[in-house]
mmCIF file of C-alpha atoms and ligand atoms in Angstrom:
data_model
loop_
_atom_site.group_PDB
_atom_site.id
_atom_site.type_symbol
_atom_site.label_atom_id
_atom_site.label_comp_id
_atom_site.label_asym_id
_atom_site.label_seq_id
_atom_site.Cartn_x
_atom_site.Cartn_y
_atom_site.Cartn_z
ATOM 1 C CA UNK S 266 -119.427 79.436 24.284
ATOM 2 C CA UNK S 267 -115.974 79.916 22.793
ATOM 3 C CA UNK S 268 -114.459 81.320 26.028
ATOM 4 C CA UNK S 269 -114.638 77.912 27.713
ATOM 5 C CA UNK S 270 -112.735 76.145 24.880
ATOM 6 C CA UNK S 271 -109.102 75.657 25.782
ATOM 7 C CA UNK S 272 -107.937 74.139 22.537
ATOM 8 C CA UNK S 273 -109.260 72.489 19.396
ATOM 9 C CA UNK S 274 -108.185 68.881 19.259
ATOM 10 C CA UNK S 275 -109.754 67.796 15.970
ATOM 11 C CA UNK S 276 -111.015 70.462 13.549
ATOM 12 C CA UNK S 277 -114.260 70.028 11.606
ATOM 13 C CA UNK S 278 -112.453 69.489 8.290
ATOM 14 C CA UNK S 279 -110.431 66.585 9.656
ATOM 15 C CA UNK S 280 -113.565 65.107 11.225
ATOM 16 C CA UNK S 281 -115.499 65.201 7.957
ATOM 17 C CA UNK S 282 -112.578 63.630 6.000
ATOM 18 C CA UNK S 283 -112.379 60.797 8.522
ATOM 19 C CA UNK S 284 -116.165 60.256 8.619
ATOM 20 C CA UNK S 285 -116.177 59.914 4.844
ATOM 21 C CA UNK S 286 -113.347 57.364 4.985
ATOM 22 C CA UNK S 287 -115.160 55.336 7.677
ATOM 23 C CA UNK S 288 -118.328 55.357 5.591
ATOM 24 C CA UNK S 289 -116.346 53.937 2.662
ATOM 25 C CA UNK S 290 -114.960 51.163 4.789
ATOM 26 C CA UNK S 291 -118.396 50.321 6.169
ATOM 27 C CA UNK S 292 -119.846 50.338 2.654
ATOM 28 C CA UNK S 293 -117.141 48.033 1.424
ATOM 29 C CA UNK S 294 -117.675 45.597 4.314
ATOM 30 C CA UNK S 295 -121.482 45.518 4.084
ATOM 31 C CA UNK S 296 -121.257 44.806 0.367
ATOM 32 C CA UNK S 297 -119.143 41.736 1.202
ATOM 33 C CA UNK S 298 -121.945 40.476 3.473
ATOM 34 C CA UNK S 299 -124.000 39.744 0.401
ATOM 35 C CA UNK S 300 -126.306 41.005 -2.318
ATOM 36 C CA UNK S 301 -128.601 43.807 -1.083
ATOM 37 C CA UNK S 302 -127.477 43.479 2.525
ATOM 38 C CA UNK S 303 -129.125 46.188 4.594
ATOM 39 C CA UNK S 304 -127.767 47.878 7.626
ATOM 40 C CA UNK S 305 -129.502 49.029 10.783
ATOM 41 C CA UNK S 306 -127.583 51.795 12.476
ATOM 42 C CA UNK S 307 -128.124 51.703 16.233
ATOM 43 C CA UNK S 308 -127.031 55.065 17.596
ATOM 44 C CA UNK S 309 -126.318 55.488 21.244
ATOM 45 C CA UNK S 310 -127.845 58.756 22.359
ATOM 46 C CA UNK S 311 -127.102 61.537 22.901
ATOM 47 C CA UNK S 312 -123.386 61.852 22.151
ATOM 48 C CA UNK S 313 -123.479 60.183 18.737
ATOM 49 C CA UNK S 314 -126.217 62.341 17.151
ATOM 50 C CA UNK S 315 -123.973 64.476 14.988
ATOM 51 C CA UNK S 316 -121.598 61.673 14.136
ATOM 52 C CA UNK S 317 -124.314 59.282 13.038
ATOM 53 C CA UNK S 318 -126.071 62.007 11.080
ATOM 54 C CA UNK S 319 -122.930 62.735 9.101
ATOM 55 C CA UNK S 320 -121.965 59.072 8.807
ATOM 56 C CA UNK S 321 -125.300 57.962 7.405
ATOM 57 C CA UNK S 322 -125.312 60.677 4.777
ATOM 58 C CA UNK S 323 -122.118 59.137 3.467
ATOM 59 C CA UNK S 324 -123.586 55.646 3.191
ATOM 60 C CA UNK S 325 -125.002 54.993 -0.265
ATOM 61 C CA UNK S 326 -126.887 51.747 0.571
ATOM 62 C CA UNK S 327 -130.285 51.221 2.219
ATOM 63 C CA UNK S 328 -129.983 51.918 5.912
ATOM 64 C CA UNK S 329 -132.382 52.273 8.782
ATOM 65 C CA UNK S 330 -131.618 54.019 12.016
ATOM 66 C CA UNK S 331 -132.730 53.193 15.511
ATOM 67 C CA UNK S 332 -131.842 55.312 18.515
ATOM 68 C CA UNK S 333 -131.201 53.971 21.955
ATOM 69 C CA UNK S 334 -130.247 55.534 25.220
ATOM 70 C CA UNK S 335 -127.386 54.628 27.495
ATOM 71 C CA UNK S 336 -125.704 56.897 29.972
ATOM 72 C CA UNK S 337 -122.880 56.609 32.423
ATOM 73 C CA UNK S 338 -122.225 60.328 33.080
ATOM 74 C CA UNK S 339 -124.748 62.461 34.909
ATOM 75 C CA UNK S 340 -124.538 66.250 35.247
ATOM 76 C CA UNK S 341 -121.321 68.068 35.955
ATOM 77 C CA UNK S 342 -118.808 65.276 35.938
ATOM 78 C CA UNK S 343 -116.017 64.363 33.596
ATOM 79 C CA UNK S 344 -115.525 60.808 34.888
ATOM 80 C CA UNK S 345 -117.803 57.870 34.146
ATOM 81 C CA UNK S 346 -118.361 56.186 37.454
ATOM 82 C CA UNK S 347 -121.636 54.288 37.388
ATOM 83 C CA UNK S 348 -122.625 51.270 35.377
ATOM 84 C CA UNK S 349 -124.322 52.502 32.226
ATOM 85 C CA UNK S 350 -128.096 52.643 32.243
ATOM 86 C CA UNK S 351 -129.536 51.133 29.080
ATOM 87 C CA UNK S 352 -133.021 52.142 27.844
ATOM 88 C CA UNK S 353 -135.504 50.349 25.538
ATOM 89 C CA UNK S 354 -133.891 48.042 23.005
ATOM 90 C CA UNK S 355 -134.388 48.488 19.290
ATOM 91 C CA UNK S 356 -135.720 45.865 16.901
ATOM 92 C CA UNK S 357 -132.626 44.256 15.354
ATOM 93 C CA UNK S 358 -133.398 40.556 15.189
ATOM 94 C CA UNK S 359 -132.035 39.016 11.963
ATOM 95 C CA UNK S 360 -130.505 42.333 10.778
ATOM 96 C CA UNK S 361 -126.955 43.476 10.098
ATOM 97 C CA UNK S 362 -126.340 45.967 12.893
ATOM 98 C CA UNK S 363 -123.813 48.730 13.217
ATOM 99 C CA UNK S 364 -123.703 50.080 16.739
ATOM 100 C CA UNK S 365 -122.509 53.701 16.726
ATOM 101 C CA UNK S 366 -121.251 55.634 19.736
ATOM 102 C CA UNK S 367 -119.294 58.802 20.248
ATOM 103 C CA UNK S 368 -116.392 57.694 22.375
ATOM 104 C CA UNK S 369 -114.789 54.689 23.993
ATOM 105 C CA UNK S 370 -113.552 55.480 27.484
ATOM 106 C CA UNK S 371 -114.047 52.866 30.216
ATOM 107 C CA UNK S 372 -115.656 50.680 27.525
ATOM 108 C CA UNK S 373 -118.569 49.887 29.787
ATOM 109 C CA UNK S 374 -121.192 51.499 27.578
ATOM 110 C CA UNK S 375 -120.209 49.794 24.327
ATOM 111 C CA UNK S 376 -119.760 46.407 25.988
ATOM 112 C CA UNK S 377 -123.042 46.676 27.878
ATOM 113 C CA UNK S 378 -125.077 47.803 24.879
ATOM 114 C CA UNK S 379 -123.461 45.258 22.604
ATOM 115 C CA UNK S 380 -124.312 42.440 25.037
ATOM 116 C CA UNK S 381 -127.872 43.606 25.189
ATOM 117 C CA UNK S 382 -128.173 43.706 21.400
ATOM 118 C CA UNK S 383 -126.656 40.221 21.070
ATOM 119 C CA UNK S 384 -129.597 38.805 23.016
ATOM 120 C CA UNK S 385 -131.870 40.014 20.165
ATOM 121 C CA UNK S 386 -129.970 37.784 17.696
ATOM 122 C CA UNK S 387 -128.980 40.161 14.946
ATOM 123 C CA UNK S 388 -127.497 38.608 11.763
ATOM 124 C CA UNK S 389 -124.256 40.426 12.488
ATOM 125 C CA UNK S 390 -123.108 43.163 14.775
ATOM 126 C CA UNK S 391 -120.282 45.614 14.237
ATOM 127 C CA UNK S 392 -119.308 48.596 16.293
ATOM 128 C CA UNK S 393 -118.171 52.091 15.343
ATOM 129 C CA UNK S 394 -116.939 54.884 17.513
ATOM 130 C CA UNK S 395 -115.713 58.313 16.487
ATOM 131 C CA UNK S 396 -113.125 58.543 19.293
ATOM 132 C CA UNK S 397 -111.171 56.096 21.419
ATOM 133 C CA UNK S 398 -109.005 57.116 24.363
ATOM 134 C CA UNK S 399 -105.517 55.649 24.452
ATOM 135 C CA UNK S 400 -106.080 53.923 27.743
ATOM 136 C CA UNK S 401 -106.109 50.179 28.441
ATOM 137 C CA UNK S 402 -109.872 50.002 29.299
ATOM 138 C CA UNK S 403 -110.758 51.504 25.917
ATOM 139 C CA UNK S 404 -108.085 49.864 23.780
ATOM 140 C CA UNK S 405 -109.009 46.398 25.068
ATOM 141 C CA UNK S 406 -112.608 46.543 23.895
ATOM 142 C CA UNK S 407 -113.058 45.096 20.468
ATOM 143 C CA UNK S 408 -114.359 47.763 18.076
ATOM 144 C CA UNK S 409 -114.764 47.354 14.301
ATOM 145 C CA UNK S 410 -114.341 50.980 13.251
ATOM 146 C CA UNK S 411 -112.549 53.775 15.108
ATOM 147 C CA UNK S 412 -112.379 57.340 13.898
ATOM 148 C CA UNK S 413 -109.548 58.721 15.977
ATOM 149 C CA UNK S 414 -107.404 57.552 18.882
ATOM 150 C CA UNK S 415 -106.944 60.401 21.331
ATOM 151 C CA UNK S 416 -105.055 61.076 24.553
ATOM 152 C CA UNK S 417 -106.883 60.637 27.861
ATOM 153 C CA UNK S 418 -108.515 64.051 28.044
ATOM 154 C CA UNK S 419 -112.110 65.111 28.443
ATOM 155 C CA UNK S 420 -113.381 66.371 25.115
ATOM 156 C CA UNK S 421 -116.509 68.154 23.975
ATOM 157 C CA UNK S 422 -118.130 69.206 20.710
ATOM 158 C CA UNK S 423 -119.466 67.413 17.632
ATOM 159 C CA UNK S 424 -122.144 65.866 19.862
ATOM 160 C CA UNK S 425 -120.091 65.368 22.984
ATOM 161 C CA UNK S 426 -121.174 67.306 26.040
ATOM 162 C CA UNK S 427 -120.206 68.655 29.377
ATOM 163 C CA UNK S 428 -123.337 68.961 31.555
ATOM 164 C CA UNK S 429 -125.317 68.709 28.247
ATOM 165 C CA UNK S 430 -123.670 71.816 26.780
ATOM 166 C CA UNK S 431 -121.208 72.136 23.883
ATOM 167 C CA UNK S 432 -122.779 69.411 21.752
ATOM 168 C CA UNK S 433 -123.324 71.994 19.056
ATOM 169 C CA UNK S 434 -119.672 73.057 18.926
ATOM 170 C CA UNK S 435 -118.534 71.995 15.443
ATOM 171 C CA UNK S 436 -114.973 70.911 16.318
ATOM 172 C CA UNK S 437 -113.758 68.428 18.918
ATOM 173 C CA UNK S 438 -112.172 70.435 21.743
ATOM 174 C CA UNK S 439 -110.781 70.406 25.244
ATOM 175 C CA UNK S 440 -112.525 72.702 27.645
ATOM 176 C CA UNK S 441 -110.905 74.847 30.352
ATOM 177 C CA UNK S 442 -110.778 72.741 33.524
HETATM 178 P P1 5GP X 579 -117.536 54.520 28.723
HETATM 179 O O1 5GP X 579 -118.767 53.744 29.025
HETATM 180 O O2 5GP X 579 -116.712 53.936 27.576
HETATM 181 O O3 5GP X 579 -116.733 54.940 29.901
HETATM 182 O O4 5GP X 579 -117.995 55.934 28.248
HETATM 183 C C1 5GP X 579 -118.769 56.092 27.178
HETATM 184 C C2 5GP X 579 -119.607 57.326 27.331
HETATM 185 O O5 5GP X 579 -119.109 58.271 28.273
HETATM 186 C C3 5GP X 579 -119.581 58.007 25.999
HETATM 187 O O6 5GP X 579 -120.659 57.552 25.190
HETATM 188 C C4 5GP X 579 -119.705 59.474 26.362
HETATM 189 O O7 5GP X 579 -121.092 59.799 26.416
HETATM 190 C C5 5GP X 579 -119.092 59.608 27.762
HETATM 191 N N1 5GP X 579 -117.662 60.045 27.656
HETATM 192 C C6 5GP X 579 -116.589 59.341 27.870
HETATM 193 N N2 5GP X 579 -115.435 60.090 27.697
HETATM 194 C C7 5GP X 579 -115.894 61.337 27.370
HETATM 195 C C8 5GP X 579 -115.238 62.578 27.046
HETATM 196 O O8 5GP X 579 -114.010 62.760 27.027
HETATM 197 N N3 5GP X 579 -116.057 63.611 26.793
HETATM 198 C C9 5GP X 579 -117.411 63.547 26.829
HETATM 199 N N4 5GP X 579 -118.139 64.638 26.560
HETATM 200 N N5 5GP X 579 -118.070 62.389 27.101
HETATM 201 C C10 5GP X 579 -117.296 61.282 27.365
HETATM 202 MG MG1 MG X 580 -122.613 58.429 25.252
#
């Protein structure tokens, strides 16, 4: 697997430090929402699996997790072209929701999923992405918590894939073109 990795962009240690800091921010904010406020994590599959797993283990309050599917990339491509397909919606009516995704690129996925969740009338909805590309489409989407802002490069690892591979790579990396 390693021979396809061109360069490590964010090493595992830096990722875990940042994930812990994000969890602290989230914990602080949910506490302000009121006594015993509970959070439902809605994780957009498949790219956010590792991120959400690490994030939730750093959250000390009661949380539930619901998975949902949305995809804009299919197969061997590094550009999101189509409108994202959104699968079955989770049960979030009346709940404090934290929508978790791996990366903000065109912004279509987060916007689309968020709009769909709004129709279910959650008590509140915040968004959290591990990565955001420094491009206008991504920077212009409102997002409550952002792990890292990165250059406009195609990255893999820590849940992110190319043709469904490399999700198990522990660091965030750029692959050989
Ligand atoms: P958007 O809808 O914001 O264009 O893209 C969001 C989805 O596209 C992400 O959830 C992710 O699955 C995929 N994506 C966008 N940029 C990258 C990237 O650099 N690497 C990988 N592996 N996936 C990406
Ligand atoms: Mg995704």
